[in-house]
Tab-separated table of C-alpha atoms and ligand atoms in Angstrom:
chain	number	residue	atom	x	y	z
A	1	MET	CA	0.095	0.110	0.058
A	2	ASN	CA	1.525	3.359	-0.888
A	3	HIS	CA	1.527	6.032	1.658
A	4	ARG	CA	-1.219	8.044	0.212
A	5	LEU	CA	-3.523	5.515	0.088
A	6	TYR	CA	-2.615	4.308	3.580
A	7	PHE	CA	-3.262	7.725	4.665
A	8	THR	CA	-6.758	7.866	3.048
A	9	VAL	CA	-7.731	4.707	4.741
A	10	LEU	CA	-6.774	5.867	7.926
A	11	CYS	CA	-8.768	8.969	7.363
A	12	VAL	CA	-11.857	6.891	6.559
A	13	ILE	CA	-11.548	4.817	9.407
A	14	GLY	CA	-11.090	7.553	11.745
A	15	THR	CA	-13.998	9.375	10.532
A	16	LEU	CA	-16.123	6.088	10.790
A	17	LEU	CA	-14.784	6.027	14.517
A	18	LEU	CA	-15.872	9.457	15.161
A	19	ALA	CA	-19.180	8.880	13.500
A	20	CYS	CA	-19.794	5.906	15.822
A	21	LYS	CA	-18.783	7.938	18.815
A	22	LYS	CA	-21.030	10.716	17.878
A	23	ASP	CA	-24.193	8.472	17.624
A	24	THR	CA	-23.512	6.779	20.904
A	25	PRO	CA	-22.317	9.253	23.473
A	26	THR	CA	-24.599	8.401	26.238
A	27	ILE	CA	-23.921	4.664	26.345
A	28	GLU	CA	-19.971	5.149	26.710
A	29	ASP	CA	-20.450	8.235	29.188
A	30	ASP	CA	-23.039	6.322	31.066
A	31	SER	CA	-20.967	3.268	32.082
A	32	TYR	CA	-20.376	2.997	35.984
A	33	THR	CA	-17.731	0.528	37.509
A	34	LEU	CA	-18.495	-0.323	41.348
A	35	ALA	CA	-15.539	0.378	43.341
A	36	ILE	CA	-15.611	-3.047	45.355
A	37	PRO	CA	-13.559	-2.903	48.485
A	38	ILE	CA	-10.333	-4.944	48.603
A	39	GLY	CA	-11.205	-8.643	49.921
A	40	PHE	CA	-15.028	-8.459	49.304
A	41	PRO	CA	-16.761	-10.385	46.722
A	42	THR	CA	-18.750	-8.996	43.808
A	43	PRO	CA	-22.371	-8.462	44.621
A	44	SER	CA	-24.888	-9.952	42.116
A	45	ILE	CA	-26.789	-7.334	40.170
A	46	PRO	CA	-30.013	-8.094	38.397
A	47	GLU	CA	-29.466	-8.480	34.400
A	48	ASP	CA	-32.321	-5.775	33.867
A	49	ASN	CA	-30.771	-3.211	36.299
A	50	GLN	CA	-27.086	-2.969	35.487
A	51	LEU	CA	-25.491	0.084	37.082
A	52	THR	CA	-25.143	3.183	35.064
A	53	LYS	CA	-24.212	6.672	36.243
A	54	SER	CA	-27.585	8.025	35.195
A	55	ARG	CA	-29.485	5.093	37.066
A	56	ILE	CA	-27.425	5.907	40.057
A	57	ALA	CA	-28.079	9.688	39.892
A	58	LEU	CA	-31.587	9.170	39.583
A	59	GLY	CA	-31.940	6.728	42.556
A	60	LYS	CA	-29.871	9.300	44.548
A	61	LYS	CA	-32.040	12.075	43.828
A	62	LEU	CA	-35.069	9.887	44.756
A	63	PHE	CA	-33.545	8.645	47.998
A	64	PHE	CA	-33.054	12.198	49.212
A	65	ASP	CA	-36.513	13.551	47.970
A	66	THR	CA	-39.333	13.983	50.394
A	67	SER	CA	-41.805	14.211	47.576
A	68	LEU	CA	-41.790	10.402	47.954
A	69	SER	CA	-44.102	10.850	51.251
A	70	ARG	CA	-47.743	11.585	51.017
A	71	ASP	CA	-47.259	14.903	52.634
A	72	SER	CA	-43.809	15.627	51.571
A	73	SER	CA	-42.219	15.733	54.910
A	74	VAL	CA	-39.870	12.521	54.734
A	75	SER	CA	-37.425	10.971	52.492
A	76	CYS	CA	-35.738	7.641	52.672
A	77	ALA	CA	-32.755	9.693	54.072
A	78	SER	CA	-34.966	11.007	57.078
A	79	CYS	CA	-34.437	7.230	58.774
A	80	HIS	CA	-31.232	6.398	56.660
A	81	LYS	CA	-28.868	9.279	57.265
A	82	PRO	CA	-25.302	9.263	55.442
A	83	SER	CA	-23.700	10.566	58.438
A	84	LEU	CA	-24.722	7.467	60.754
A	85	ALA	CA	-23.957	4.958	58.093
A	86	PHE	CA	-27.424	5.157	56.452
A	87	ALA	CA	-29.384	4.347	59.829
A	88	ASP	CA	-30.623	6.810	62.361
A	89	ASP	CA	-30.482	7.275	66.008
A	90	GLU	CA	-34.005	6.780	67.133
A	91	ALA	CA	-35.175	3.606	68.573
A	92	PHE	CA	-38.221	3.639	66.254
A	93	SER	CA	-37.973	6.043	63.220
A	94	LEU	CA	-40.477	8.916	62.707
A	95	GLY	CA	-42.772	8.709	59.211
A	96	VAL	CA	-45.289	10.996	58.057
A	97	GLU	CA	-46.899	13.198	60.682
A	98	ASN	CA	-44.487	12.037	63.177
A	99	ARG	CA	-45.956	8.504	63.147
A	100	LEU	CA	-43.815	6.106	65.267
A	101	GLY	CA	-42.670	3.097	63.288
A	102	VAL	CA	-42.313	-0.301	64.828
A	103	ARG	CA	-38.782	-1.144	64.347
A	104	ASN	CA	-35.206	0.327	64.716
A	105	SER	CA	-34.025	1.566	61.272
A	106	VAL	CA	-31.139	-0.646	59.827
A	107	SER	CA	-27.929	0.648	58.189
A	108	LEU	CA	-27.920	0.245	54.316
A	109	ALA	CA	-24.053	-0.077	54.226
A	110	ASN	CA	-23.274	-3.136	51.915
A	111	VAL	CA	-26.844	-3.713	51.599
A	112	ALA	CA	-26.141	-4.971	47.938
A	113	TYR	CA	-24.944	-8.121	49.645
A	114	GLN	CA	-27.938	-8.839	51.631
A	115	GLU	CA	-30.073	-11.807	50.245
A	116	ASN	CA	-33.025	-11.439	52.366
A	117	LEU	CA	-34.061	-7.887	53.160
A	118	LEU	CA	-35.963	-6.627	56.432
A	119	ARG	CA	-35.236	-8.157	59.970
A	120	GLU	CA	-37.523	-11.143	59.303
A	121	GLY	CA	-35.965	-11.574	55.776
A	122	GLY	CA	-39.342	-11.487	53.963
A	123	VAL	CA	-38.153	-9.281	50.767
A	124	PRO	CA	-35.733	-10.954	48.393
A	125	THR	CA	-34.554	-7.731	46.276
A	126	LEU	CA	-34.038	-4.023	46.689
A	127	GLU	CA	-36.240	-3.381	43.794
A	128	GLN	CA	-39.062	-5.109	45.706
A	129	GLN	CA	-38.246	-3.537	49.077
A	130	VAL	CA	-38.691	0.096	47.626
A	131	LEU	CA	-42.702	-0.791	47.874
A	132	VAL	CA	-42.302	-1.065	51.765
A	133	PRO	CA	-41.484	2.372	52.921
A	134	ILE	CA	-43.943	3.974	49.998
A	135	GLN	CA	-46.927	2.292	51.200
A	136	ASP	CA	-46.148	1.699	54.819
A	137	HIS	CA	-48.778	3.502	57.000
A	138	ASN	CA	-45.910	4.694	59.500
A	139	GLU	CA	-43.477	5.703	56.995
A	140	PHE	CA	-44.240	7.404	53.568
A	141	ASP	CA	-48.160	6.533	53.732
A	142	PHE	CA	-48.396	7.025	50.202
A	143	ASN	CA	-48.928	4.742	46.908
A	144	MET	CA	-47.033	3.994	44.002
A	145	VAL	CA	-49.715	5.053	41.287
A	146	LEU	CA	-50.034	8.551	43.105
A	147	LEU	CA	-46.393	8.812	43.460
A	148	VAL	CA	-45.566	8.011	39.741
A	149	GLU	CA	-48.251	10.843	38.843
A	150	ARG	CA	-46.631	13.466	41.196
A	151	LEU	CA	-42.940	12.864	39.807
A	152	SER	CA	-44.015	12.751	36.196
A	153	LYS	CA	-45.036	16.514	36.820
A	154	ASP	CA	-41.544	17.366	37.287
A	155	SER	CA	-39.428	17.892	34.202
A	156	VAL	CA	-36.155	16.989	35.822
A	157	TYR	CA	-37.541	13.591	36.603
A	158	VAL	CA	-39.008	13.206	33.289
A	159	THR	CA	-35.643	13.746	31.489
A	160	LEU	CA	-33.688	11.663	34.113
A	161	SER	CA	-35.995	8.732	33.657
A	162	GLN	CA	-35.634	8.620	29.895
A	163	GLN	CA	-31.847	9.125	30.371
A	164	ALA	CA	-31.623	6.156	32.731
A	165	TYR	CA	-34.156	3.735	31.443
A	166	ASP	CA	-35.435	5.017	28.272
A	167	ARG	CA	-38.921	5.130	29.648
A	168	GLU	CA	-41.287	7.317	31.363
A	169	MET	CA	-41.398	7.750	35.037
A	170	SER	CA	-43.036	4.454	36.565
A	171	ALA	CA	-42.936	2.263	39.300
A	172	PHE	CA	-40.357	0.157	37.282
A	173	VAL	CA	-38.205	3.185	37.012
A	174	ILE	CA	-38.421	4.315	40.760
A	175	SER	CA	-37.883	0.996	42.317
A	176	ARG	CA	-34.860	-0.004	39.988
A	177	ALA	CA	-33.125	3.405	40.323
A	178	LEU	CA	-33.418	3.526	44.228
A	179	ALA	CA	-32.086	-0.147	44.358
A	180	ALA	CA	-29.126	0.958	41.771
A	181	PHE	CA	-28.189	3.790	44.055
A	182	GLN	CA	-28.297	1.711	47.239
A	183	ARG	CA	-25.997	-0.939	45.667
A	184	THR	CA	-23.182	1.653	45.515
A	185	LEU	CA	-23.368	1.874	49.073
A	186	LEU	CA	-20.146	-0.183	49.914
A	187	SER	CA	-18.291	0.307	52.962
A	188	GLY	CA	-15.006	-1.641	53.293
A	189	ASN	CA	-12.173	0.757	54.252
A	190	SER	CA	-12.401	1.078	58.007
A	191	PRO	CA	-9.255	0.597	60.227
A	192	TYR	CA	-10.102	-3.159	60.589
A	193	ASP	CA	-10.164	-3.574	56.610
A	194	GLN	CA	-7.049	-1.620	56.546
A	195	TYR	CA	-5.405	-4.057	58.934
A	196	PHE	CA	-7.121	-7.214	57.727
A	197	PHE	CA	-7.692	-6.985	54.089
A	198	GLN	CA	-4.955	-4.438	53.245
A	199	ASN	CA	-2.065	-5.530	55.112
A	200	GLN	CA	-1.454	-2.188	57.158
A	201	SER	CA	-0.316	-3.748	60.292
A	202	ASN	CA	-0.530	-0.370	62.067
A	203	ALA	CA	-4.057	0.448	61.337
A	204	LEU	CA	-5.198	-1.310	64.489
A	205	ASN	CA	-3.778	-0.631	67.756
A	206	GLU	CA	-2.871	-3.284	70.496
A	207	SER	CA	-6.333	-3.028	72.146
A	208	GLU	CA	-8.221	-3.197	68.974
A	209	ILE	CA	-6.213	-6.587	67.913
A	210	ARG	CA	-6.937	-8.103	71.411
A	211	GLY	CA	-10.623	-7.133	70.770
A	212	LEU	CA	-10.803	-8.661	67.288
A	213	ASN	CA	-9.119	-11.925	68.884
A	214	LEU	CA	-11.792	-11.915	71.613
A	215	PHE	CA	-14.611	-11.311	68.935
A	216	ASN	CA	-13.227	-14.399	66.929
A	217	SER	CA	-12.417	-16.615	70.148
A	218	ASP	CA	-14.493	-19.733	70.820
A	219	ALA	CA	-15.402	-18.452	74.439
A	220	LEU	CA	-17.464	-15.416	72.982
A	221	ASN	CA	-18.757	-16.964	69.734
A	222	CYS	CA	-19.434	-13.466	68.268
A	223	SER	CA	-17.925	-14.365	64.820
A	224	LYS	CA	-19.933	-17.519	64.547
A	225	CYS	CA	-22.899	-15.239	63.731
A	226	HIS	CA	-21.393	-12.035	62.753
A	227	SER	CA	-18.934	-13.476	60.454
A	228	ASP	CA	-17.224	-12.986	57.108
A	229	PHE	CA	-16.364	-9.808	55.446
A	230	ASN	CA	-19.782	-8.117	56.161
A	231	PHE	CA	-19.890	-9.225	59.879
A	232	THR	CA	-22.979	-11.395	59.223
A	233	ASN	CA	-23.615	-15.164	58.304
A	234	GLU	CA	-27.068	-13.834	56.974
A	235	ASP	CA	-28.789	-16.302	59.228
A	236	PHE	CA	-31.995	-15.821	61.463
A	237	THR	CA	-31.688	-16.521	65.107
A	238	ASN	CA	-32.502	-15.664	68.499
A	239	ASN	CA	-29.856	-13.961	70.642
A	240	GLY	CA	-31.773	-14.074	73.980
A	241	LEU	CA	-32.919	-10.482	74.085
A	242	TYR	CA	-36.458	-11.476	75.808
A	243	GLU	CA	-38.134	-14.209	77.243
A	244	ILE	CA	-41.628	-12.806	75.750
A	245	TYR	CA	-41.086	-10.721	72.359
A	246	ALA	CA	-43.456	-7.804	71.750
A	247	ASP	CA	-42.170	-8.107	68.159
A	248	SER	CA	-42.536	-11.777	67.369
A	249	GLY	CA	-39.961	-11.746	64.335
A	250	ARG	CA	-39.646	-14.237	61.702
A	251	ILE	CA	-42.863	-16.092	62.763
A	252	ARG	CA	-44.741	-13.418	61.273
A	253	LEU	CA	-43.372	-14.321	57.710
A	254	THR	CA	-43.347	-17.971	58.073
A	255	GLY	CA	-46.065	-18.862	60.796
A	256	LEU	CA	-43.536	-21.617	62.187
A	257	GLU	CA	-43.294	-21.592	65.911
A	258	GLU	CA	-39.581	-22.115	65.717
A	259	ASP	CA	-39.380	-18.711	64.209
A	260	ARG	CA	-40.778	-17.087	67.233
A	261	GLY	CA	-38.377	-14.258	68.483
A	262	ILE	CA	-36.078	-15.086	65.439
A	263	PHE	CA	-34.182	-12.069	63.831
A	264	LYS	CA	-31.704	-11.629	60.997
A	265	VAL	CA	-28.004	-11.289	62.115
A	266	PRO	CA	-27.417	-7.613	61.629
A	267	SER	CA	-23.956	-6.734	59.954
A	268	LEU	CA	-21.812	-4.744	62.542
A	269	ARG	CA	-20.119	-2.745	60.021
A	270	ASN	CA	-20.013	1.155	61.453
A	271	VAL	CA	-21.850	-0.223	64.308
A	272	ALA	CA	-20.646	2.451	66.699
A	273	LEU	CA	-22.525	4.941	64.427
A	274	THR	CA	-25.891	2.979	64.386
A	275	ALA	CA	-27.095	3.190	68.159
A	276	PRO	CA	-29.767	2.557	69.443
A	277	TYR	CA	-29.421	-1.426	68.769
A	278	MET	CA	-31.579	-4.561	68.115
A	279	HIS	CA	-34.764	-4.593	66.202
A	280	ASP	CA	-36.455	-2.570	68.795
A	281	GLY	CA	-33.813	-0.050	69.649
A	282	SER	CA	-33.758	-1.295	73.050
A	283	MET	CA	-30.118	-1.134	73.680
A	284	ASN	CA	-27.920	2.165	73.711
A	285	THR	CA	-24.423	1.301	74.050
A	286	LEU	CA	-21.901	-1.269	72.777
A	287	GLU	CA	-21.189	-1.921	76.494
A	288	GLU	CA	-24.578	-2.978	77.359
A	289	ILE	CA	-24.547	-5.439	74.625
A	290	ILE	CA	-21.466	-7.007	75.660
A	291	VAL	CA	-23.071	-7.340	79.286
A	292	HIS	CA	-26.011	-8.912	77.444
A	293	TYR	CA	-24.022	-11.419	75.789
A	294	GLN	CA	-21.798	-12.111	78.938
A	295	SER	CA	-24.657	-12.976	80.806
A	296	GLY	CA	-25.908	-15.559	78.525
A	297	GLY	CA	-29.210	-13.614	77.763
A	298	LYS	CA	-32.933	-14.506	78.582
A	299	ASN	CA	-34.160	-17.939	78.237
A	300	HIS	CA	-36.164	-18.429	75.149
A	301	GLU	CA	-37.186	-21.622	73.701
A	302	ASN	CA	-35.609	-20.526	70.384
A	303	LYS	CA	-32.431	-19.209	71.814
A	304	SER	CA	-29.291	-20.333	69.897
A	305	PRO	CA	-27.050	-22.593	71.477
A	306	LEU	CA	-24.228	-20.070	70.882
A	307	ILE	CA	-25.423	-17.842	73.301
A	308	GLN	CA	-24.067	-19.371	76.466
A	309	GLY	CA	-22.597	-16.484	78.530
A	310	PHE	CA	-18.607	-16.131	79.281
A	311	THR	CA	-16.215	-14.466	81.639
A	312	ILE	CA	-14.638	-11.245	80.686
A	313	THR	CA	-12.748	-8.502	82.588
A	314	ASP	CA	-13.310	-4.966	82.293
A	315	SER	CA	-10.162	-4.203	80.303
A	316	GLU	CA	-11.126	-7.128	77.992
A	317	LYS	CA	-14.670	-5.462	77.620
A	318	GLU	CA	-12.788	-2.303	76.654
A	319	ASP	CA	-10.948	-4.116	74.034
A	320	LEU	CA	-13.910	-5.670	72.437
A	321	VAL	CA	-15.739	-2.238	72.290
A	322	ASN	CA	-12.519	-0.597	70.826
A	323	PHE	CA	-12.333	-3.399	68.127
A	324	LEU	CA	-16.275	-2.836	67.251
A	325	LYS	CA	-15.443	0.952	66.857
A	326	SER	CA	-12.671	0.110	64.503
A	327	LEU	CA	-15.366	-1.024	62.010
A	328	THR	CA	-16.414	2.695	61.398
A	329	ASP	CA	-15.546	3.710	57.877
A	330	GLN	CA	-15.026	7.331	57.659
A	331	GLU	CA	-14.363	7.497	53.981
A	332	PHE	CA	-17.666	5.756	53.513
A	333	ILE	CA	-19.702	8.125	55.515
A	334	GLN	CA	-17.839	11.156	54.155
A	335	ASN	CA	-18.097	9.838	50.379
A	336	PRO	CA	-19.359	12.965	48.385
A	337	ALA	CA	-21.032	10.509	46.095
A	338	PHE	CA	-23.505	9.629	49.216
A	339	GLN	CA	-24.253	13.099	50.259
A	340	GLN	CA	-27.336	15.127	49.624
A	341	GLU	CA	-26.816	17.711	46.953
B	401	LIG	C1	-39.830	5.997	58.706
B	401	LIG	C2	-38.309	5.635	58.631
B	401	LIG	C3	-37.894	4.915	57.417
B	401	LIG	C4	-38.305	5.467	55.796
B	401	LIG	C5	-38.558	6.784	55.690
B	401	LIG	C6	-37.437	4.558	55.110
B	401	LIG	N1	-36.907	3.475	55.823
B	401	LIG	FE1	-35.971	1.830	55.188
B	401	LIG	N2	-36.160	0.997	57.136
B	401	LIG	C7	-36.575	1.603	58.099
B	401	LIG	C8	-36.698	0.656	59.029
B	401	LIG	C9	-37.260	0.795	60.292
B	401	LIG	C10	-36.193	-0.785	58.577
B	401	LIG	C11	-36.272	-2.202	59.405
B	401	LIG	C12	-37.669	-2.466	59.082
B	401	LIG	C13	-37.876	-4.001	59.332
B	401	LIG	O1	-37.011	-4.792	59.663
B	401	LIG	O2	-38.759	-4.433	59.205
B	401	LIG	C14	-35.819	-0.258	57.274
B	401	LIG	C15	-35.185	-1.109	56.483
B	401	LIG	C16	-34.733	-0.952	55.225
B	401	LIG	C17	-34.121	-1.900	54.090
B	401	LIG	C18	-33.602	-3.255	54.479
B	401	LIG	C19	-32.334	-3.378	54.805
B	401	LIG	C20	-31.982	-4.854	55.370
B	401	LIG	O3	-30.556	-4.810	55.512
B	401	LIG	O4	-32.643	-5.686	55.401
B	401	LIG	C21	-33.874	-1.287	52.997
B	401	LIG	C22	-33.122	-1.886	51.660
B	401	LIG	C23	-34.332	0.211	53.158
B	401	LIG	N3	-35.070	0.183	54.534
B	401	LIG	C24	-34.572	1.216	52.238
B	401	LIG	C25	-35.156	2.081	52.220
B	401	LIG	C26	-35.498	2.994	51.242
B	401	LIG	C27	-35.152	2.855	49.815
B	401	LIG	C28	-36.405	3.996	51.453
B	401	LIG	C29	-37.054	5.262	50.725
B	401	LIG	C30	-37.677	4.723	49.497
B	401	LIG	C31	-36.745	3.892	52.986
B	401	LIG	N4	-35.936	2.611	53.382
B	401	LIG	C32	-37.364	4.744	53.907
B	401	LIG	C33	-37.186	2.781	58.259
B	401	LIG	C34	-37.244	3.629	57.229
B	402	LIG	C1	-26.319	-16.860	67.750
B	402	LIG	C2	-25.918	-15.586	66.741
B	402	LIG	C3	-25.268	-14.686	67.592
B	402	LIG	C4	-24.162	-14.646	68.445
B	402	LIG	C5	-23.242	-15.726	68.877
B	402	LIG	C6	-23.846	-13.078	68.520
B	402	LIG	N1	-24.854	-12.293	68.064
B	402	LIG	FE1	-24.717	-10.396	68.117
B	402	LIG	N2	-26.624	-10.492	67.059
B	402	LIG	C7	-27.367	-11.537	66.594
B	402	LIG	C8	-28.794	-11.146	66.459
B	402	LIG	C9	-29.765	-12.055	65.797
B	402	LIG	C10	-28.684	-9.832	66.503
B	402	LIG	C11	-30.119	-9.002	66.280
B	402	LIG	C12	-31.295	-9.186	67.334
B	402	LIG	C13	-32.184	-8.294	67.258
B	402	LIG	O1	-32.668	-7.652	66.155
B	402	LIG	O2	-33.260	-8.175	68.120
B	402	LIG	C14	-27.493	-9.485	67.083
B	402	LIG	C15	-27.407	-7.955	67.419
B	402	LIG	C16	-26.074	-7.447	67.781
B	402	LIG	C17	-25.627	-6.314	67.935
B	402	LIG	C18	-26.476	-4.832	67.455
B	402	LIG	C19	-26.377	-4.582	66.106
B	402	LIG	C20	-27.287	-3.604	65.640
B	402	LIG	O3	-26.980	-2.984	64.708
B	402	LIG	O4	-28.629	-3.441	66.066
B	402	LIG	C21	-24.234	-6.139	68.165
B	402	LIG	C22	-23.350	-4.864	68.413
B	402	LIG	C23	-23.907	-7.400	68.421
B	402	LIG	N3	-24.843	-8.366	68.128
B	402	LIG	C24	-22.653	-7.758	68.701
B	402	LIG	C25	-22.196	-9.149	68.999
B	402	LIG	C26	-21.024	-9.653	69.750
B	402	LIG	C27	-20.072	-8.513	70.276
B	402	LIG	C28	-20.844	-10.935	70.221
B	402	LIG	C29	-20.122	-11.917	71.072
B	402	LIG	C30	-20.082	-11.554	72.189
B	402	LIG	C31	-22.309	-11.495	69.350
B	402	LIG	N4	-23.011	-10.274	69.109
B	402	LIG	C32	-22.677	-12.612	69.241
B	402	LIG	C33	-26.764	-12.898	66.746
B	402	LIG	C34	-25.481	-13.219	67.622
């Protein structure tokens, strides 16, 4: 090939490439790569809701928008605050008209990995979970049809919806966009992660390391339930909180007596930020929780045999609390991508 021809061919190819690029700018610009923390597995993401920048942006806008509630007074973020690792600091959160909910809000950190949502595990996907607060009398007290109607009057939503899912605002779009945003809420850069997954031996001090060893010990059993990278085995169990439960837990879902007083094992990530604790917010401090496990808890027919009680000195308690505090991930709670705009 002579030089001139070669040059012409290159120009033609170049023009074609540019032309292609011009036709499909959104696809290229919209791609999003989830920043998975070191040592974490890849969460599964539904085929019909792959992450894109515009889907996440729409989900984020919805998450912080009070117009999702009937009287436009509360948003998802009212009960899932970024500064508190997407939990809140009430025993029971307040919904519209300050109505008191029936459970303690949970942190949404790493919710992408949760296979069974809510404390009795009755909801399988983040997409489906979105309906719960929207319809719940004590939360948004609204309904999807009216919500779609309301948001369809907002030109910003109309445009974002087309960009993100190539369709009009709908239940499909609202539920998927909120799920997409929540899947980005990954927390895995606490001092514990730096020590354990990133080989930074100075990230934990001696007391925190002693606490970690106690947490993993056969005497305390904590890591038998609060296990793996997300500090939960995803199981449902009874940790001896009460003899008689006002909130009967998983039996509400299954109707089985063996599920009375049974709740999901919560993740302990960012646990220093998510007080009060347990399904009913009945414990206020990490120290109180250790005293509870130390005593072996209340007798309940479904109590796990792993809750036996143990002896522990005051300085060991301090070590264990220090370790639990090392699960706080400052980068996560300060991440600009997760703050209200
Ligand atoms: C009034 C307070 C309140 C509002 C508003 C609220 N939530 Fe929640 N959220 C809770 C409580 C309380 C729980 C635990 C409920 C349970 O276990 O039964 C929860 C649980 C969840 C869970 C399950 C997490 C898990 O690990 O099982 C997800 C996901 C969630 N909320 C997302 C949202 C989204 C998205 C919105 C907005 C559309 C929202 N929440 C609005 C209080 C609230
Ligand atoms: C048999 C399994 C099991 C064992 C062992 C266990 N836990 Fe738990 N833990 C649970 C369950 C279930 C809950 C939630 C109970 C509820 O919601 O009422 C919980 C709740 C907690 C909470 C509150 C989290 C929150 O956000 O509300 C902390 C903190 C905690 N456990 C720490 C520990 C420590 C420390 C140990 C070891 C001394 C331990 N757990 C041992 C099952 C267990």
